[in-house]
PDB file of N, CA and C in Angstrom:
ATOM      1  N   VAL H  18      93.861-181.500 -98.001  1.00 87.00           N
ATOM      2  CA  VAL H  18      93.931-180.091 -97.639  1.00 87.00           C
ATOM      3  C   VAL H  18      93.260-179.897 -96.277  1.00 87.00           C
ATOM      4  N   LYS H  19      93.910-179.104 -95.425  1.00 93.00           N
ATOM      5  CA  LYS H  19      93.333-178.727 -94.138  1.00 93.00           C
ATOM      6  C   LYS H  19      93.258-177.207 -94.092  1.00 93.00           C
ATOM      7  N   LEU H  20      92.066-176.686 -93.905  1.00 95.00           N
ATOM      8  CA  LEU H  20      91.867-175.238 -93.763  1.00 95.00           C
ATOM      9  C   LEU H  20      92.137-174.859 -92.312  1.00 95.00           C
ATOM     10  N   VAL H  21      93.154-174.026 -92.092  1.00 96.00           N
ATOM     11  CA  VAL H  21      93.573-173.664 -90.757  1.00 96.00           C
ATOM     12  C   VAL H  21      92.873-172.388 -90.285  1.00 96.00           C
ATOM     13  N   ASN H  22      92.840-171.383 -91.149  1.00 96.00           N
ATOM     14  CA  ASN H  22      92.138-170.139 -90.809  1.00 96.00           C
ATOM     15  C   ASN H  22      91.921-169.319 -92.060  1.00 96.00           C
ATOM     16  N   PHE H  23      91.028-168.351 -91.954  1.00 94.00           N
ATOM     17  CA  PHE H  23      90.898-167.367 -93.024  1.00 94.00           C
ATOM     18  C   PHE H  23      90.390-166.071 -92.434  1.00 94.00           C
ATOM     19  N   SER H  24      90.706-165.000 -93.141  1.00 95.00           N
ATOM     20  CA  SER H  24      90.238-163.685 -92.714  1.00 95.00           C
ATOM     21  C   SER H  24      89.719-162.963 -93.955  1.00 95.00           C
ATOM     22  N   TYR H  25      88.806-162.045 -93.712  1.00 92.00           N
ATOM     23  CA  TYR H  25      88.229-161.311 -94.841  1.00 92.00           C
ATOM     24  C   TYR H  25      87.749-159.948 -94.399  1.00 92.00           C
ATOM     25  N   TYR H  26      87.614-159.079 -95.374  1.00 90.00           N
ATOM     26  CA  TYR H  26      86.942-157.794 -95.230  1.00 90.00           C
ATOM     27  C   TYR H  26      86.115-157.649 -96.498  1.00 90.00           C
ATOM     28  N   GLU H  27      84.828-157.598 -96.347  1.00 85.00           N
ATOM     29  CA  GLU H  27      83.916-157.452 -97.487  1.00 85.00           C
ATOM     30  C   GLU H  27      82.883-156.391 -97.134  1.00 85.00           C
ATOM     31  N   ASN H  28      82.694-155.473 -98.029  1.00 78.00           N
ATOM     32  CA  ASN H  28      81.670-154.453 -97.845  1.00 78.00           C
ATOM     33  C   ASN H  28      80.377-154.993 -98.454  1.00 78.00           C
ATOM     34  N   VAL H  29      79.614-155.732 -97.645  1.00 78.00           N
ATOM     35  CA  VAL H  29      78.347-156.310 -98.080  1.00 78.00           C
ATOM     36  C   VAL H  29      77.208-155.423 -97.581  1.00 78.00           C
ATOM     37  N   SER H  30      76.008-155.702 -98.010  1.00 73.00           N
ATOM     38  CA  SER H  30      74.874-154.854 -97.625  1.00 73.00           C
ATOM     39  C   SER H  30      74.589-154.935 -96.129  1.00 73.00           C
ATOM     40  N   ALA H  31      74.758-156.135 -95.533  1.00 76.00           N
ATOM     41  CA  ALA H  31      74.550-156.342 -94.083  1.00 76.00           C
ATOM     42  C   ALA H  31      75.030-157.747 -93.741  1.00 76.00           C
ATOM     43  N   GLY H  32      75.368-157.951 -92.467  1.00 79.00           N
ATOM     44  CA  GLY H  32      75.733-159.282 -92.030  1.00 79.00           C
ATOM     45  C   GLY H  32      74.554-160.233 -92.209  1.00 79.00           C
ATOM     46  N   GLU H  33      74.867-161.496 -92.497  1.00 83.00           N
ATOM     47  CA  GLU H  33      73.790-162.457 -92.763  1.00 83.00           C
ATOM     48  C   GLU H  33      74.208-163.842 -92.268  1.00 83.00           C
ATOM     49  N   ALA H  34      73.303-164.526 -91.575  1.00 86.00           N
ATOM     50  CA  ALA H  34      73.575-165.883 -91.083  1.00 86.00           C
ATOM     51  C   ALA H  34      73.828-166.830 -92.246  1.00 86.00           C
ATOM     52  N   GLY H  35      74.868-167.638 -92.128  1.00 87.00           N
ATOM     53  CA  GLY H  35      75.177-168.647 -93.136  1.00 87.00           C
ATOM     54  C   GLY H  35      75.789-168.118 -94.417  1.00 87.00           C
ATOM     55  N   ALA H  36      76.192-166.858 -94.444  1.00 88.00           N
ATOM     56  CA  ALA H  36      76.687-166.258 -95.688  1.00 88.00           C
ATOM     57  C   ALA H  36      78.191-166.447 -95.894  1.00 88.00           C
ATOM     58  N   VAL H  37      78.912-166.847 -94.872  1.00 92.00           N
ATOM     59  CA  VAL H  37      80.313-167.230 -95.052  1.00 92.00           C
ATOM     60  C   VAL H  37      80.322-168.746 -95.096  1.00 92.00           C
ATOM     61  N   ARG H  38      80.819-169.312 -96.208  1.00 94.00           N
ATOM     62  CA  ARG H  38      80.660-170.739 -96.423  1.00 94.00           C
ATOM     63  C   ARG H  38      81.965-171.386 -96.868  1.00 94.00           C
ATOM     64  N   VAL H  39      82.132-172.634 -96.457  1.00 97.00           N
ATOM     65  CA  VAL H  39      83.242-173.453 -96.941  1.00 97.00           C
ATOM     66  C   VAL H  39      82.625-174.707 -97.549  1.00 97.00           C
ATOM     67  N   TYR H  40      82.985-174.962 -98.795  1.00 97.00           N
ATOM     68  CA  TYR H  40      82.493-176.129 -99.526  1.00 97.00           C
ATOM     69  C   TYR H  40      83.644-177.074 -99.815  1.00 97.00           C
ATOM     70  N   GLU H  41      83.356-178.352 -99.863  1.00 97.00           N
ATOM     71  CA  GLU H  41      84.314-179.335-100.382  1.00 97.00           C
ATOM     72  C   GLU H  41      83.918-179.623-101.821  1.00 97.00           C
ATOM     73  N   TYR H  42      84.879-179.475-102.720  1.00 97.00           N
ATOM     74  CA  TYR H  42      84.646-179.681-104.151  1.00 97.00           C
ATOM     75  C   TYR H  42      85.331-180.958-104.595  1.00 97.00           C
ATOM     76  N   ASN H  43      84.574-181.829-105.257  1.00 97.00           N
ATOM     77  CA  ASN H  43      85.106-183.061-105.824  1.00 97.00           C
ATOM     78  C   ASN H  43      85.259-182.852-107.324  1.00 97.00           C
ATOM     79  N   PRO H  44      86.504-182.737-107.825  1.00 96.00           N
ATOM     80  CA  PRO H  44      86.701-182.453-109.246  1.00 96.00           C
ATOM     81  C   PRO H  44      86.366-183.633-110.154  1.00 96.00           C
ATOM     82  N   ILE H  45      86.276-184.834-109.609  1.00 96.00           N
ATOM     83  CA  ILE H  45      85.968-186.000-110.440  1.00 96.00           C
ATOM     84  C   ILE H  45      84.511-185.999-110.871  1.00 96.00           C
ATOM     85  N   ASP H  46      83.610-185.771-109.904  1.00 96.00           N
ATOM     86  CA  ASP H  46      82.185-185.785-110.277  1.00 96.00           C
ATOM     87  C   ASP H  46      81.566-184.392-110.314  1.00 96.00           C
ATOM     88  N   GLY H  47      82.368-183.347-110.012  1.00 97.00           N
ATOM     89  CA  GLY H  47      81.882-181.958-110.121  1.00 97.00           C
ATOM     90  C   GLY H  47      80.890-181.550-109.033  1.00 97.00           C
ATOM     91  N   THR H  48      80.876-182.251-107.913  1.00 97.00           N
ATOM     92  CA  THR H  48      79.930-181.919-106.852  1.00 97.00           C
ATOM     93  C   THR H  48      80.577-181.053-105.771  1.00 97.00           C
ATOM     94  N   THR H  49      79.744-180.276-105.109  1.00 97.00           N
ATOM     95  CA  THR H  49      80.180-179.501-103.954  1.00 97.00           C
ATOM     96  C   THR H  49      79.306-179.878-102.766  1.00 97.00           C
ATOM     97  N   THR H  50      79.926-179.892-101.579  1.00 97.00           N
ATOM     98  CA  THR H  50      79.213-180.213-100.349  1.00 97.00           C
ATOM     99  C   THR H  50      79.545-179.128 -99.330  1.00 97.00           C
ATOM    100  N   LEU H  51      78.524-178.534 -98.729  1.00 97.00           N
ATOM    101  CA  LEU H  51      78.730-177.524 -97.705  1.00 97.00           C
ATOM    102  C   LEU H  51      79.289-178.207 -96.458  1.00 97.00           C
ATOM    103  N   VAL H  52      80.463-177.729 -95.977  1.00 97.00           N
ATOM    104  CA  VAL H  52      81.062-178.327 -94.778  1.00 97.00           C
ATOM    105  C   VAL H  52      81.050-177.387 -93.587  1.00 97.00           C
ATOM    106  N   TRP H  53      80.875-176.088 -93.821  1.00 96.00           N
ATOM    107  CA  TRP H  53      80.817-175.121 -92.722  1.00 96.00           C
ATOM    108  C   TRP H  53      80.138-173.851 -93.209  1.00 96.00           C
ATOM    109  N   ALA H  54      79.357-173.204 -92.338  1.00 95.00           N
ATOM    110  CA  ALA H  54      78.725-171.920 -92.651  1.00 95.00           C
ATOM    111  C   ALA H  54      78.644-171.093 -91.379  1.00 95.00           C
ATOM    112  N   GLY H  55      78.792-169.786 -91.538  1.00 92.00           N
ATOM    113  CA  GLY H  55      78.746-168.883 -90.386  1.00 92.00           C
ATOM    114  C   GLY H  55      78.240-167.521 -90.782  1.00 92.00           C
ATOM    115  N   LEU H  56      78.086-166.662 -89.799  1.00 89.00           N
ATOM    116  CA  LEU H  56      77.589-165.308 -89.970  1.00 89.00           C
ATOM    117  C   LEU H  56      78.600-164.444 -90.717  1.00 89.00           C
ATOM    118  N   SER H  57      78.149-163.712 -91.723  1.00 88.00           N
ATOM    119  CA  SER H  57      79.024-162.746 -92.376  1.00 88.00           C
ATOM    120  C   SER H  57      79.008-161.449 -91.572  1.00 88.00           C
ATOM    121  N   VAL H  58      80.094-160.688 -91.689  1.00 86.00           N
ATOM    122  CA  VAL H  58      80.220-159.425 -90.983  1.00 86.00           C
ATOM    123  C   VAL H  58      80.459-158.341 -92.031  1.00 86.00           C
ATOM    124  N   ASP H  59      79.719-157.250 -91.951  1.00 83.00           N
ATOM    125  CA  ASP H  59      79.816-156.172 -92.935  1.00 83.00           C
ATOM    126  C   ASP H  59      80.896-155.183 -92.542  1.00 83.00           C
ATOM    127  N   ALA H  60      81.801-154.917 -93.477  1.00 84.00           N
ATOM    128  CA  ALA H  60      82.783-153.844 -93.367  1.00 84.00           C
ATOM    129  C   ALA H  60      83.610-153.865 -92.090  1.00 84.00           C
ATOM    130  N   ALA H  61      84.096-155.045 -91.735  1.00 87.00           N
ATOM    131  CA  ALA H  61      85.000-155.198 -90.589  1.00 87.00           C
ATOM    132  C   ALA H  61      85.935-156.359 -90.884  1.00 87.00           C
ATOM    133  N   ILE H  62      87.193-156.207 -90.558  1.00 90.00           N
ATOM    134  CA  ILE H  62      88.125-157.311 -90.744  1.00 90.00           C
ATOM    135  C   ILE H  62      87.708-158.426 -89.793  1.00 90.00           C
ATOM    136  N   THR H  63      87.482-159.603 -90.363  1.00 92.00           N
ATOM    137  CA  THR H  63      86.973-160.738 -89.606  1.00 92.00           C
ATOM    138  C   THR H  63      87.915-161.916 -89.798  1.00 92.00           C
ATOM    139  N   ALA H  64      88.332-162.544 -88.711  1.00 94.00           N
ATOM    140  CA  ALA H  64      89.220-163.697 -88.761  1.00 94.00           C
ATOM    141  C   ALA H  64      88.540-164.900 -88.150  1.00 94.00           C
ATOM    142  N   LEU H  65      88.643-166.028 -88.811  1.00 94.00           N
ATOM    143  CA  LEU H  65      88.072-167.279 -88.318  1.00 94.00           C
ATOM    144  C   LEU H  65      89.214-168.286 -88.185  1.00 94.00           C
ATOM    145  N   ASP H  66      89.351-168.866 -87.008  1.00 96.00           N
ATOM    146  CA  ASP H  66      90.473-169.743 -86.703  1.00 96.00           C
ATOM    147  C   ASP H  66      89.993-171.179 -86.502  1.00 96.00           C
ATOM    148  N   PHE H  67      90.495-172.080 -87.334  1.00 95.00           N
ATOM    149  CA  PHE H  67      90.159-173.504 -87.225  1.00 95.00           C
ATOM    150  C   PHE H  67      91.394-174.315 -86.846  1.00 95.00           C
ATOM    151  N   SER H  68      92.424-173.662 -86.322  1.00 93.00           N
ATOM    152  CA  SER H  68      93.707-174.347 -86.095  1.00 93.00           C
ATOM    153  C   SER H  68      93.602-175.515 -85.120  1.00 93.00           C
ATOM    154  N   THR H  69      92.708-175.458 -84.145  1.00 95.00           N
ATOM    155  CA  THR H  69      92.576-176.577 -83.220  1.00 95.00           C
ATOM    156  C   THR H  69      91.703-177.697 -83.779  1.00 95.00           C
ATOM    157  N   ASN H  70      90.908-177.398 -84.781  1.00 94.00           N
ATOM    158  CA  ASN H  70      90.056-178.395 -85.427  1.00 94.00           C
ATOM    159  C   ASN H  70      89.893-178.008 -86.903  1.00 94.00           C
ATOM    160  N   PRO H  71      90.960-178.236 -87.714  1.00 95.00           N
ATOM    161  CA  PRO H  71      90.922-177.788 -89.120  1.00 95.00           C
ATOM    162  C   PRO H  71      89.800-178.437 -89.916  1.00 95.00           C
ATOM    163  N   LEU H  72      89.284-177.693 -90.883  1.00 95.00           N
ATOM    164  CA  LEU H  72      88.337-178.259 -91.839  1.00 95.00           C
ATOM    165  C   LEU H  72      89.171-179.017 -92.870  1.00 95.00           C
ATOM    166  N   THR H  73      88.780-180.245 -93.173  1.00 95.00           N
ATOM    167  CA  THR H  73      89.579-181.070 -94.077  1.00 95.00           C
ATOM    168  C   THR H  73      88.761-181.508 -95.286  1.00 95.00           C
ATOM    169  N   ALA H  74      89.481-181.785 -96.371  1.00 95.00           N
ATOM    170  CA  ALA H  74      88.864-182.317 -97.582  1.00 95.00           C
ATOM    171  C   ALA H  74      89.418-183.714 -97.817  1.00 95.00           C
ATOM    172  N   SER H  75      88.623-184.539 -98.440  1.00 94.00           N
ATOM    173  CA  SER H  75      89.087-185.885 -98.790  1.00 94.00           C
ATOM    174  C   SER H  75      90.206-185.790 -99.813  1.00 94.00           C
ATOM    175  N   GLU H  76      90.999-186.841 -99.919  1.00 93.00           N
ATOM    176  CA  GLU H  76      92.121-186.845-100.852  1.00 93.00           C
ATOM    177  C   GLU H  76      91.641-186.560-102.265  1.00 93.00           C
ATOM    178  N   GLY H  77      92.310-185.619-102.928  1.00 93.00           N
ATOM    179  CA  GLY H  77      91.964-185.238-104.303  1.00 93.00           C
ATOM    180  C   GLY H  77      90.916-184.147-104.391  1.00 93.00           C
ATOM    181  N   ASN H  78      90.257-183.818-103.285  1.00 94.00           N
ATOM    182  CA  ASN H  78      89.230-182.790-103.273  1.00 94.00           C
ATOM    183  C   ASN H  78      89.813-181.452-102.856  1.00 94.00           C
ATOM    184  N   GLU H  79      89.051-180.384-103.031  1.00 94.00           N
ATOM    185  CA  GLU H  79      89.479-179.023-102.693  1.00 94.00           C
ATOM    186  C   GLU H  79      88.473-178.389-101.744  1.00 94.00           C
ATOM    187  N   LEU H  80      88.919-177.377-101.016  1.00 95.00           N
ATOM    188  CA  LEU H  80      88.017-176.578-100.179  1.00 95.00           C
ATOM    189  C   LEU H  80      87.853-175.209-100.818  1.00 95.00           C
ATOM    190  N   LEU H  81      86.622-174.746-100.910  1.00 95.00           N
ATOM    191  CA  LEU H  81      86.301-173.441-101.489  1.00 95.00           C
ATOM    192  C   LEU H  81      85.729-172.558-100.397  1.00 95.00           C
ATOM    193  N   VAL H  82      86.257-171.343-100.250  1.00 95.00           N
ATOM    194  CA  VAL H  82      85.771-170.400 -99.249  1.00 95.00           C
ATOM    195  C   VAL H  82      85.019-169.292 -99.982  1.00 95.00           C
ATOM    196  N   MET H  83      83.791-169.007 -99.553  1.00 91.00           N
ATOM    197  CA  MET H  83      82.961-167.992-100.212  1.00 91.00           C
ATOM    198  C   MET H  83      82.316-167.076 -99.166  1.00 91.00           C
ATOM    199  N   VAL H  84      82.216-165.790 -99.521  1.00 87.00           N
ATOM    200  CA  VAL H  84      81.439-164.843 -98.731  1.00 87.00           C
ATOM    201  C   VAL H  84      80.294-164.394 -99.633  1.00 87.00           C
ATOM    202  N   MET H  85      79.076-164.723 -99.239  1.00 83.00           N
ATOM    203  CA  MET H  85      77.899-164.443-100.060  1.00 83.00           C
ATOM    204  C   MET H  85      77.233-163.135 -99.627  1.00 83.00           C
ATOM    205  N   ASP H  86      76.498-162.531-100.534  1.00 78.00           N
ATOM    206  CA  ASP H  86      75.708-161.334-100.225  1.00 78.00           C
ATOM    207  C   ASP H  86      74.430-161.399-101.050  1.00 78.00           C
ATOM    208  N   THR H  87      73.287-161.221-100.404  1.00 70.00           N
ATOM    209  CA  THR H  87      72.006-161.329-101.117  1.00 70.00           C
ATOM    210  C   THR H  87      71.707-160.120-101.981  1.00 70.00           C
ATOM    211  N   THR H  88      72.352-158.994-101.709  1.00 69.00           N
ATOM    212  CA  THR H  88      72.054-157.784-102.493  1.00 69.00           C
ATOM    213  C   THR H  88      73.194-157.466-103.433  1.00 69.00           C
ATOM    214  N   SER H  89      74.261-156.914-102.896  1.00 67.00           N
ATOM    215  CA  SER H  89      75.394-156.582-103.755  1.00 67.00           C
ATOM    216  C   SER H  89      76.655-156.427-102.924  1.00 67.00           C
ATOM    217  N   LEU H  90      77.731-156.916-103.459  1.00 70.00           N
ATOM    218  CA  LEU H  90      79.033-156.741-102.849  1.00 70.00           C
ATOM    219  C   LEU H  90      79.614-155.454-103.419  1.00 70.00           C
ATOM    220  N   THR H  91      79.876-154.493-102.555  1.00 71.00           N
ATOM    221  CA  THR H  91      80.422-153.223-103.009  1.00 71.00           C
ATOM    222  C   THR H  91      81.851-153.428-103.479  1.00 71.00           C
ATOM    223  N   ASP H  92      82.157-152.941-104.671  1.00 75.00           N
ATOM    224  CA  ASP H  92      83.504-153.039-105.214  1.00 75.00           C
ATOM    225  C   ASP H  92      84.375-152.003-104.516  1.00 75.00           C
ATOM    226  N   ALA H  93      85.143-152.456-103.521  1.00 75.00           N
ATOM    227  CA  ALA H  93      85.955-151.551-102.721  1.00 75.00           C
ATOM    228  C   ALA H  93      87.389-152.041-102.714  1.00 75.00           C
ATOM    229  N   ALA H  94      88.321-151.133-102.725  1.00 79.00           N
ATOM    230  CA  ALA H  94      89.742-151.476-102.745  1.00 79.00           C
ATOM    231  C   ALA H  94      90.153-152.273-101.506  1.00 79.00           C
ATOM    232  N   GLY H  95      89.448-152.097-100.400  1.00 83.00           N
ATOM    233  CA  GLY H  95      89.803-152.781 -99.156  1.00 83.00           C
ATOM    234  C   GLY H  95      89.293-154.197 -99.037  1.00 83.00           C
ATOM    235  N   ASN H  96      88.452-154.644 -99.943  1.00 87.00           N
ATOM    236  CA  ASN H  96      87.923-156.006 -99.880  1.00 87.00           C
ATOM    237  C   ASN H  96      89.040-157.030-100.054  1.00 87.00           C
ATOM    238  N   PHE H  97      89.034-158.075 -99.211  1.00 90.00           N
ATOM    239  CA  PHE H  97      90.013-159.154 -99.394  1.00 90.00           C
ATOM    240  C   PHE H  97      89.505-160.426 -98.737  1.00 90.00           C
ATOM    241  N   LEU H  98      90.084-161.532 -99.161  1.00 90.00           N
ATOM    242  CA  LEU H  98      89.866-162.837 -98.558  1.00 90.00           C
ATOM    243  C   LEU H  98      91.228-163.523 -98.543  1.00 90.00           C
ATOM    244  N   GLU H  99      91.711-163.871 -97.355  1.00 93.00           N
ATOM    245  CA  GLU H  99      93.014-164.501 -97.209  1.00 93.00           C
ATOM    246  C   GLU H  99      92.828-165.830 -96.490  1.00 93.00           C
ATOM    247  N   VAL H 100      93.329-166.899 -97.080  1.00 95.00           N
ATOM    248  CA  VAL H 100      93.123-168.254 -96.561  1.00 95.00           C
ATOM    249  C   VAL H 100      94.471-168.886 -96.237  1.00 95.00           C
ATOM    250  N   SER H 101      94.571-169.543 -95.072  1.00 93.00           N
ATOM    251  CA  SER H 101      95.757-170.305 -94.699  1.00 93.00           C
ATOM    252  C   SER H 101      95.381-171.786 -94.624  1.00 93.00           C
ATOM    253  N   PHE H 102      96.199-172.620 -95.233  1.00 92.00           N
ATOM    254  CA  PHE H 102      95.873-174.032 -95.270  1.00 92.00           C
ATOM    255  C   PHE H 102      97.155-174.864 -95.202  1.00 92.00           C
ATOM    256  N   ILE H 103      96.969-176.153 -94.975  1.00 89.00           N
ATOM    257  CA  ILE H 103      98.054-177.119 -95.006  1.00 89.00           C
ATOM    258  C   ILE H 103      97.728-178.108 -96.118  1.00 89.00           C
ATOM    259  N   ARG H 104      98.648-178.222 -97.053  1.00 85.00           N
ATOM    260  CA  ARG H 104      98.463-179.184 -98.148  1.00 85.00           C
ATOM    261  C   ARG H 104      99.197-180.460 -97.781  1.00 85.00           C
ATOM    262  N   GLU H 105      98.480-181.559 -97.819  1.00 78.00           N
ATOM    263  CA  GLU H 105      99.093-182.837 -97.439  1.00 78.00           C
ATOM    264  C   GLU H 105      99.191-183.766 -98.616  1.00 78.00           C
TER     265      GLU H 105
END
């Protein structure tokens, strides 16, 4: 799997360093490894483009995209996370 880009809108309490994360998940041994982290943005459509240098997972593994919040994620109709990838 190659992660090409993702975009999100999350109503979090505030932007936070390292709160947008991509993990590689190994389903055989159940482990996760952080492969990328960046600043979260509160209540704004945010797009991250990895098309020139995609994030990749080893064969048989998966990539998990998460937006974390230390306080609370507001349940809002506009919240979304959209991921584009290439499956090989």
